[in-house]
Amino acid sequence: MPPTESPLTTRRHTLRTPRAFPAFVTLLALLLAACSTVPLRGTGDLGVVIERTTGQAQIVDTTRDRVLAQISGLGDLSHATVVFSRDQRYAYVFARDGALTKIDLLRARIVARVMQAKNSIGGAISQDGRFIAAANYYPGGVNIFRADTLAPVAHMATRGPNGKPSRVVGLVSAPGDRFVFSLFDAGEIWLVDLAHAGGTAEPRIMKFRDVGREPYDGVLTPDGRYYLAGLFGEDGMALLDLWHPKAGVRRILEGYGKGRRRLPVYKMPHLEGWAFIGRYAFVPAVGHHEVLVVDTGRWRLAGRIPVAGQPVFVVGQPYSGRVWVNFAFPHNDRVQVIDGVRRRVIATLHPGKGIMYMEFTPRGTQVWMSARDSDRVVIYDTASLRRIASFRSTRPSGIFFTSRAYKLGW
Amino acid sequence: MLEQVILDGRPGTPMPPWRRFLSPADARWIVEKLQEGFPNAAN
C-alpha cells in the first residue's frame, strides 16, 4: 500500500464508527504506519542514473546529493532513456534490448515490465500522461502502451515508400496527445494523433516524405510549436510547424558545413537537451567542432561557436544564458561552458573520463555529469563552476531528473 | 574485409574510420568477437 493512503483509510474508519473502536483505529493507524517502509517524502528532487553495463539504475536525491537505491534487471542499457509519470512517482526506462520497465521511485522497485521490441532507441510520455510511446530500431516501428499498466494500445509499422522497415529516431511528445518521430532510413517525419486512441480507434498518422537524408534525432521547441529533426546524411535540419502541419516540412540550415570537410563522426550527436537563449537555439554541428546558433524567428544560421570537439549534447543551463557542451570520442574527457549571449567558450572543465551526459537540477543550481570511464557521477555548482560532490556509479551514462515530468517533448 | 571497414570506415554511411585509434590486430580481434556473437555472448 502506498504510504499516502494510510491517513485516508484511517479517517474513513473513524467516520463510520465514531466512538465504537477508538483503540482499534489507533492500532490500525500504527499498523499501517509500520507497513509503509518508505518515509513520507516528495519526489520532485529525485532522479535516475543509468548504469549502462550492468542493467542497473541508481535512484538519486538531488537535495542531499546521494544515492537512495539501486534497481537491477533493467536489460541492456547501452542506450537508455527515462521518462516520468505526471505525478513524478514512476520512471519508465527504455532499454536498448526493447525492454520497457516502470519503476516506483518511492518504493525502489519494478512495478511493470514489457519486452516490446528487439532493439529500441527511446520513447516519450503523452501530454496527459496516459500513453507511453517507444521508438524501435528492430524490427522498427512505434509501440504505444498505457502508462498505468503498460498494456499495449497500438503498434505502428514504420515502412518507407519502398516497403522496407525503417528505424525510428527522435520520438517526442507534442501538444494534444500527439507524438512526432522520424524515420532514419526512409527520411520521413510522422505525426501521430492519439486523441481517439485507447478504445478501438486507430491512431491517426500524418506522414511527411523526403524531409532529408537520415534524420538522426528530433526535438520539440519549448513552446511546443516546432519539431526539429537533425539530419545525418546531409548538412541541414528538417522543421515541422505543429501549428500548421499541412504546410509540410521545411529544410533549414542547408549546407551549413559547405566547403569544409566533414570529420568522421564517432558518436551521433543528440538534440534532446538543446538550448534556447532568447530567440536563438544552440545545436550540435555534425562532423565539425562547432556549436551552431540558429535564429528561431527566421530559422536561419546566425552563428558558429568553435568548441573543443564534435558536440554530443548541447544543453542550456536553466536561468543563466549559458550552454554546456560535451563531446564525442576522442574529446570526451572535457566539458565546455559557453556564454550564449557573447557566443564564446568561458570555461573548459575536466570532470572525468568519458563524459556522457549533463543534467541540471530543476532550477539550474547544480549540474550532474556522468563520467563513464571514471565510474563516477560528478556534481558541479553552476555558479562557481567548482566540483562540490561525486559518488560512485558503474559506467554511468544518462542522468534523468523527475522535473522532466512537467516538460513536453519527453 | 571487415577489418578494412573498421579501419577505414564506409564513406556515405555513419561508419567512421578507426585507424587513428586501433591497430590492424585490434580490428581483427573485434571482427572475431563479432562473428562469435559478441557483445551478447554473455546473455
Coordinates of C-alpha atoms in Angstrom, one line a residue:
Chain A
M1 CA 0.0 0.0 0.0
P2 CA 1.4 3.4 -0.9
P3 CA 2.3 5.4 2.2
T4 CA 0.0 8.3 1.4
E5 CA -3.0 6.0 1.7
S6 CA -2.8 5.3 5.4
P7 CA -4.3 8.5 6.9
L8 CA -7.2 8.4 4.4
T9 CA -8.0 4.8 5.3
T10 CA -7.9 5.6 9.0
R11 CA -10.1 8.6 8.6
R12 CA -12.8 6.6 6.8
H13 CA -12.9 4.1 9.6
T14 CA -13.2 7.0 12.1
L15 CA -16.2 8.5 10.3
R16 CA -18.0 5.2 10.1
T17 CA -17.5 4.3 13.7
P18 CA -17.2 7.5 15.7
R19 CA -16.8 6.1 19.2
A20 CA -17.0 2.3 19.0
F21 CA -13.4 1.3 18.3
P22 CA -11.0 4.2 19.1
A23 CA -8.4 1.7 20.3
F24 CA -8.8 -0.4 17.2
V25 CA -8.5 2.8 15.0
T26 CA -5.3 3.8 16.8
L27 CA -3.9 0.3 16.4
L28 CA -4.8 0.2 12.7
A29 CA -3.1 3.6 12.2
L30 CA 0.0 2.3 13.9
L31 CA 0.0 -0.9 11.8
L32 CA -0.4 1.0 8.6
A33 CA 2.3 3.3 9.5
A34 CA 4.6 0.4 10.3
C35 CA 3.6 -1.3 7.0
S36 CA 4.9 1.7 4.9
T37 CA 8.6 1.1 4.8
V38 CA 9.1 4.4 3.0
P39 CA 9.2 7.6 5.0
L40 CA 6.9 10.3 3.7
R41 CA 8.8 12.4 1.1
G42 CA 8.3 14.2 -2.1
T43 CA 9.6 13.0 -5.5
G44 CA 10.3 16.4 -7.1
D45 CA 14.0 16.2 -6.2
L46 CA 14.6 12.6 -7.3
G47 CA 16.3 11.3 -10.4
V48 CA 17.6 8.2 -12.1
V49 CA 21.2 7.5 -13.2
I50 CA 21.6 4.7 -15.8
E51 CA 24.5 2.3 -15.2
R52 CA 24.9 1.2 -18.8
T53 CA 26.9 -2.1 -18.5
T54 CA 25.1 -3.7 -15.5
G55 CA 21.5 -3.3 -16.5
Q56 CA 21.0 -1.2 -13.3
A57 CA 19.9 2.3 -12.4
Q58 CA 20.5 4.4 -9.3
I59 CA 17.7 6.4 -7.7
V60 CA 19.2 9.7 -6.6
D61 CA 18.2 12.6 -4.3
T62 CA 19.4 16.0 -5.7
T63 CA 18.7 17.8 -2.4
R64 CA 21.1 15.7 -0.4
D65 CA 23.4 14.7 -3.4
R66 CA 23.2 11.0 -2.7
V67 CA 22.1 7.6 -4.0
L68 CA 18.9 6.3 -2.3
A69 CA 18.6 2.9 -4.0
Q70 CA 19.7 0.8 -6.9
I71 CA 17.4 -1.1 -9.3
S72 CA 18.6 -4.2 -11.1
G73 CA 17.3 -6.2 -14.1
L74 CA 16.5 -3.4 -16.5
G75 CA 18.1 -5.0 -19.5
D76 CA 20.7 -3.8 -22.0
L77 CA 21.2 -0.2 -21.1
S78 CA 23.9 0.6 -23.7
H79 CA 21.5 3.3 -25.0
A80 CA 18.7 4.1 -22.5
T81 CA 16.2 6.8 -21.9
V82 CA 13.9 7.6 -19.0
V83 CA 10.6 9.5 -18.8
F84 CA 8.4 10.2 -15.8
S85 CA 4.8 9.8 -14.8
R86 CA 2.9 13.1 -14.4
D87 CA 3.0 12.7 -10.6
Q88 CA 6.8 12.2 -10.7
R89 CA 6.5 8.9 -8.8
Y90 CA 7.2 6.5 -11.6
A91 CA 10.1 6.3 -14.0
Y92 CA 9.8 4.5 -17.3
V93 CA 13.1 3.1 -18.6
F94 CA 13.6 2.3 -22.3
A95 CA 16.4 -0.1 -22.8
R96 CA 18.3 -1.0 -25.9
D97 CA 17.1 -4.6 -25.9
G98 CA 13.4 -3.4 -26.2
A99 CA 12.6 -3.7 -22.5
L100 CA 10.3 -1.1 -21.1
T101 CA 10.3 -1.0 -17.3
K102 CA 8.2 1.0 -14.9
I103 CA 9.9 1.8 -11.6
D104 CA 8.2 3.1 -8.4
L105 CA 10.8 5.6 -7.2
L106 CA 9.4 5.8 -3.7
R107 CA 9.5 2.0 -3.1
A108 CA 12.5 1.5 -5.4
R109 CA 11.0 -1.5 -7.2
I110 CA 9.9 -2.5 -10.6
V111 CA 6.1 -2.5 -10.9
A112 CA 5.6 -3.3 -14.6
R113 CA 7.8 -4.5 -17.5
V114 CA 7.3 -5.5 -21.1
M115 CA 9.7 -6.6 -23.9
Q116 CA 8.3 -4.5 -26.7
A117 CA 11.0 -4.9 -29.4
K118 CA 14.4 -6.4 -30.2
N119 CA 16.3 -3.2 -30.4
S120 CA 14.9 0.1 -29.1
I121 CA 16.2 3.7 -29.0
G122 CA 13.9 5.6 -26.7
G123 CA 10.4 7.0 -26.1
A124 CA 8.2 9.6 -24.6
I125 CA 5.1 10.0 -22.5
S126 CA 2.0 11.8 -23.8
Q127 CA 0.9 15.2 -22.7
D128 CA -1.8 13.9 -20.4
G129 CA 0.4 11.1 -19.1
R130 CA -1.9 8.3 -20.3
F131 CA 0.3 6.9 -23.0
I132 CA 3.9 5.7 -23.4
A133 CA 5.4 5.5 -26.9
A134 CA 8.5 3.5 -27.7
A135 CA 10.7 4.0 -30.8
N136 CA 12.4 1.0 -32.2
Y137 CA 15.3 0.1 -34.5
Y138 CA 14.5 -3.5 -34.9
P139 CA 12.0 -4.7 -36.1
G140 CA 11.3 -0.9 -36.4
G141 CA 8.0 0.8 -35.7
V142 CA 6.5 2.6 -32.7
N143 CA 4.6 0.9 -29.9
I144 CA 2.1 2.6 -27.7
F145 CA 1.3 1.5 -24.2
R146 CA -1.0 2.5 -21.4
A147 CA 1.2 4.3 -18.8
D148 CA -0.5 2.8 -15.8
T149 CA -0.3 -0.9 -16.7
L150 CA 2.0 -1.0 -19.8
A151 CA -0.8 -2.8 -21.6
P152 CA -0.4 -2.4 -25.4
V153 CA -2.6 0.1 -27.1
A154 CA -1.3 0.4 -30.7
H155 CA 1.5 -0.7 -32.9
M156 CA 2.7 1.3 -36.0
A157 CA 4.9 -0.4 -38.5
T158 CA 7.3 2.2 -40.0
R159 CA 7.8 1.4 -43.6
G160 CA 9.1 3.8 -46.2
P161 CA 7.7 4.2 -49.7
N162 CA 9.9 1.2 -50.8
G163 CA 8.2 -1.0 -48.3
K164 CA 11.3 -1.5 -46.3
P165 CA 11.1 -1.2 -42.5
S166 CA 12.8 1.9 -41.1
R167 CA 14.5 2.6 -37.8
V168 CA 12.7 5.2 -35.7
V169 CA 14.5 8.1 -34.0
G170 CA 13.7 11.4 -32.3
L171 CA 10.4 10.4 -30.9
V172 CA 8.9 13.3 -28.8
S173 CA 5.5 14.0 -27.2
A174 CA 3.7 17.0 -28.6
P175 CA 0.6 19.1 -27.6
G176 CA -2.7 17.4 -27.8
D177 CA -1.7 13.8 -27.1
R178 CA 0.4 13.6 -30.2
F179 CA 3.7 12.1 -30.8
V180 CA 6.2 13.1 -33.5
F181 CA 9.1 10.9 -34.7
S182 CA 11.5 10.5 -37.6
L183 CA 12.3 7.5 -39.9
F184 CA 16.1 7.3 -40.2
D185 CA 16.2 5.0 -43.2
A186 CA 13.2 6.3 -45.0
G187 CA 13.8 10.0 -44.5
E188 CA 10.3 10.8 -43.2
I189 CA 8.7 12.5 -40.2
W190 CA 5.4 11.1 -38.9
L191 CA 2.9 13.0 -36.7
V192 CA 0.6 10.6 -34.7
D193 CA -2.6 11.7 -33.0
L194 CA -3.8 9.6 -30.1
A195 CA -6.7 11.8 -29.2
H196 CA -9.1 9.0 -30.1
A197 CA -6.9 6.0 -29.3
G198 CA -7.2 3.8 -26.3
G199 CA -10.5 2.3 -27.3
T200 CA -10.9 0.7 -30.7
A201 CA -9.9 3.7 -32.8
E202 CA -6.6 3.6 -34.6
P203 CA -4.2 6.5 -34.2
R204 CA -4.3 9.0 -37.0
I205 CA -1.0 9.4 -38.8
M206 CA 0.2 12.3 -40.9
K207 CA 3.3 11.3 -42.9
F208 CA 5.9 13.8 -44.3
R209 CA 8.1 12.3 -47.0
D210 CA 11.5 13.4 -48.3
V211 CA 12.4 15.5 -45.2
G212 CA 16.1 15.0 -45.8
R213 CA 18.6 12.2 -45.6
E214 CA 18.9 10.2 -42.4
P215 CA 17.2 12.2 -39.7
Y216 CA 19.2 11.1 -36.5
D217 CA 17.3 12.8 -33.7
G218 CA 14.4 15.2 -33.1
V219 CA 13.4 17.8 -30.6
L220 CA 10.3 19.8 -29.7
T221 CA 10.8 23.5 -29.1
P222 CA 9.9 24.7 -25.5
D223 CA 6.8 26.4 -26.8
G224 CA 5.6 23.1 -28.2
R225 CA 5.2 24.6 -31.7
Y226 CA 8.1 23.2 -33.8
Y227 CA 9.6 19.7 -34.2
L228 CA 13.1 19.9 -35.5
A229 CA 15.0 16.9 -36.8
G230 CA 18.8 16.8 -37.3
L231 CA 20.0 15.2 -40.5
F232 CA 23.0 13.0 -40.6
G233 CA 23.1 12.2 -44.3
E234 CA 23.3 15.9 -45.3
D235 CA 24.1 19.3 -43.8
G236 CA 20.8 20.7 -42.6
M237 CA 17.8 20.1 -40.4
A238 CA 14.1 19.4 -41.1
L239 CA 11.5 21.7 -39.4
L240 CA 7.8 20.9 -38.9
D241 CA 5.4 23.6 -37.6
L242 CA 2.9 21.7 -35.5
W243 CA 0.5 24.7 -35.6
H244 CA 0.5 24.4 -39.4
P245 CA 1.3 20.8 -40.2
K246 CA -0.4 20.9 -43.6
A247 CA 2.2 23.4 -44.7
G248 CA 4.7 20.5 -44.6
V249 CA 8.3 20.1 -43.5
R250 CA 10.8 22.8 -44.3
R251 CA 14.6 22.2 -44.8
I252 CA 16.6 24.7 -42.8
L253 CA 20.4 25.4 -42.3
E254 CA 21.0 23.7 -45.6
G255 CA 24.7 23.3 -46.4
Y256 CA 25.9 24.6 -43.0
G257 CA 29.2 22.7 -43.5
K258 CA 29.7 23.7 -47.1
G259 CA 33.2 23.9 -48.4
R260 CA 34.7 22.2 -45.3
R261 CA 35.4 18.6 -44.9
R262 CA 33.1 16.7 -42.5
L263 CA 35.2 14.8 -39.9
P264 CA 34.4 11.2 -39.1
V265 CA 31.6 11.0 -36.5
Y266 CA 32.5 8.7 -33.6
K267 CA 29.3 9.4 -31.7
M268 CA 25.9 10.6 -33.0
P269 CA 25.0 14.0 -31.5
H270 CA 21.8 14.3 -29.6
L271 CA 19.2 17.1 -29.9
E272 CA 17.0 16.4 -26.9
G273 CA 18.8 18.6 -24.4
W274 CA 19.1 21.5 -26.8
A275 CA 19.5 25.1 -25.6
F276 CA 17.5 28.2 -26.1
I277 CA 18.6 31.7 -25.2
G278 CA 16.1 34.4 -26.3
R279 CA 15.3 33.7 -29.9
Y280 CA 18.4 31.7 -30.5
A281 CA 18.8 27.9 -30.4
F282 CA 22.1 26.2 -29.9
V283 CA 22.6 22.9 -31.7
P284 CA 25.5 20.5 -32.4
A285 CA 27.1 20.6 -35.8
V286 CA 27.5 17.1 -37.3
G287 CA 31.1 16.3 -38.2
H288 CA 32.5 19.7 -37.2
H289 CA 34.0 21.1 -34.0
E290 CA 31.2 23.7 -33.7
V291 CA 28.0 24.6 -32.0
L292 CA 25.6 26.2 -34.4
V293 CA 23.5 29.2 -33.4
V294 CA 20.1 29.2 -35.0
D295 CA 17.8 32.2 -35.3
T296 CA 14.4 30.7 -34.4
G297 CA 12.5 33.7 -35.8
R298 CA 13.6 33.1 -39.4
W299 CA 15.1 29.6 -38.8
R300 CA 18.4 30.7 -40.3
L301 CA 22.0 30.1 -39.2
A302 CA 23.0 33.0 -37.0
G303 CA 26.5 32.0 -36.0
R304 CA 29.0 29.3 -35.2
I305 CA 30.9 28.8 -32.0
P306 CA 34.2 26.8 -32.2
V307 CA 34.5 24.2 -29.5
A308 CA 36.9 21.5 -28.3
G309 CA 35.5 18.6 -30.3
Q310 CA 32.3 17.3 -32.0
P311 CA 29.4 18.2 -29.7
V312 CA 27.2 15.4 -28.5
F313 CA 24.9 17.2 -26.1
V314 CA 24.3 21.0 -26.2
V315 CA 22.3 21.8 -23.1
G316 CA 21.0 25.1 -21.7
Q317 CA 21.7 25.8 -18.1
P318 CA 18.3 27.0 -16.7
Y319 CA 18.0 30.7 -16.0
S320 CA 21.6 31.6 -16.9
G321 CA 22.2 32.3 -20.6
R322 CA 24.8 29.6 -20.5
V323 CA 25.1 26.5 -22.6
W324 CA 27.1 23.3 -21.7
V325 CA 28.6 21.0 -24.3
N326 CA 30.1 17.6 -24.1
F327 CA 32.0 15.8 -26.9
A328 CA 32.4 12.7 -28.9
F329 CA 35.4 10.4 -28.6
P330 CA 38.3 11.3 -28.5
H331 CA 37.5 14.6 -26.8
N332 CA 35.0 13.1 -24.3
D333 CA 37.1 14.0 -21.2
R334 CA 36.1 17.6 -21.2
V335 CA 33.0 19.8 -21.0
Q336 CA 32.8 23.4 -22.2
V337 CA 30.6 26.2 -20.9
I338 CA 29.5 28.8 -23.4
D339 CA 28.3 32.3 -22.7
G340 CA 25.3 32.2 -25.0
V341 CA 25.0 35.9 -25.2
R342 CA 28.6 36.6 -26.2
R343 CA 28.7 33.3 -28.0
R344 CA 32.1 32.2 -26.7
V345 CA 33.5 29.5 -24.5
I346 CA 34.1 30.8 -21.0
A347 CA 35.3 27.6 -19.3
T348 CA 36.7 24.2 -20.1
L349 CA 36.2 21.6 -17.4
H350 CA 37.7 18.2 -16.9
P351 CA 35.1 16.4 -14.7
G352 CA 36.4 12.9 -15.5
K353 CA 36.8 10.4 -18.3
G354 CA 34.1 9.6 -20.8
I355 CA 31.6 12.3 -20.0
M356 CA 28.3 11.0 -21.3
Y357 CA 25.7 13.5 -20.1
M358 CA 24.9 16.6 -18.2
E359 CA 21.7 17.1 -16.3
F360 CA 20.7 20.2 -14.4
T361 CA 18.8 20.3 -11.2
P362 CA 15.4 21.8 -11.8
R363 CA 16.3 25.4 -11.2
G364 CA 19.9 25.1 -12.5
T365 CA 22.0 25.5 -9.4
Q366 CA 23.8 22.2 -10.0
V367 CA 24.8 20.1 -12.9
W368 CA 25.3 16.3 -12.6
M369 CA 27.7 14.8 -15.1
S370 CA 28.2 11.1 -15.8
A371 CA 31.9 10.2 -16.2
R372 CA 31.5 6.7 -17.6
D373 CA 35.2 5.7 -17.7
S374 CA 35.8 7.1 -14.2
D375 CA 32.8 5.2 -12.8
R376 CA 31.6 8.3 -11.1
V377 CA 28.8 10.9 -11.2
V378 CA 30.3 14.3 -10.6
I379 CA 28.3 17.2 -9.3
Y380 CA 29.3 20.8 -10.1
D381 CA 28.0 24.1 -8.7
T382 CA 27.0 26.1 -11.7
A383 CA 27.7 29.5 -10.1
S384 CA 31.3 28.8 -9.1
L385 CA 31.9 26.1 -11.8
R386 CA 33.5 24.0 -9.0
R387 CA 33.1 20.4 -8.2
I388 CA 31.1 20.0 -5.0
A389 CA 30.4 16.3 -4.7
S390 CA 30.7 13.0 -6.5
F391 CA 29.6 9.4 -6.0
R392 CA 30.4 6.0 -7.4
S393 CA 28.4 4.7 -10.2
T394 CA 29.2 1.7 -12.5
R395 CA 29.7 3.1 -16.0
P396 CA 27.1 5.8 -15.7
S397 CA 25.5 7.2 -18.8
G398 CA 22.1 9.0 -18.9
I399 CA 21.0 11.1 -15.9
F400 CA 17.3 12.0 -15.7
F401 CA 15.6 14.1 -13.0
T402 CA 11.9 14.0 -12.3
S403 CA 11.5 17.6 -13.2
R404 CA 11.2 16.3 -16.8
A405 CA 7.7 15.1 -15.9
Y406 CA 6.4 18.7 -16.4
K407 CA 8.1 19.3 -19.8
L408 CA 6.6 18.2 -23.1
G409 CA 8.9 16.6 -25.6
W410 CA 10.0 13.7 -23.5
Chain B
M1 CA 37.3 -7.3 -45.5
L2 CA 35.5 -6.4 -42.2
E3 CA 38.8 -5.4 -40.7
Q4 CA 39.1 -2.8 -43.5
V5 CA 35.6 -1.5 -42.8
I6 CA 36.6 -1.0 -39.2
L7 CA 40.0 0.7 -40.0
D8 CA 38.8 2.8 -42.9
G9 CA 35.1 3.2 -42.4
R10 CA 32.4 3.2 -45.0
P11 CA 32.1 6.5 -46.8
G12 CA 28.5 7.6 -47.2
T13 CA 27.4 5.7 -44.1
P14 CA 27.7 6.5 -40.4
M15 CA 30.6 4.1 -40.0
P16 CA 33.7 6.1 -39.3
P17 CA 37.4 5.0 -39.8
W18 CA 39.1 3.9 -36.6
R19 CA 42.7 3.6 -38.0
R20 CA 43.8 6.5 -35.8
F21 CA 42.8 4.6 -32.6
L22 CA 43.0 0.9 -33.5
S23 CA 45.8 -1.3 -34.8
P24 CA 45.0 -4.0 -37.5
A25 CA 45.4 -6.6 -34.7
D26 CA 42.7 -4.7 -32.7
A27 CA 40.4 -4.7 -35.7
R28 CA 40.9 -8.4 -36.3
W29 CA 40.1 -9.1 -32.6
I30 CA 36.8 -7.1 -32.9
V31 CA 35.8 -8.9 -36.1
E32 CA 36.5 -12.3 -34.4
K33 CA 34.4 -11.4 -31.4
L34 CA 31.6 -10.0 -33.5
Q35 CA 31.5 -13.2 -35.5
E36 CA 31.3 -15.2 -32.3
G37 CA 28.2 -13.2 -31.3
F38 CA 29.8 -10.5 -29.2
P39 CA 28.5 -8.4 -27.4
N40 CA 25.6 -10.6 -26.4
A41 CA 27.7 -13.7 -25.8
A42 CA 27.3 -13.4 -22.0
N43 CA 23.5 -13.4 -22.1

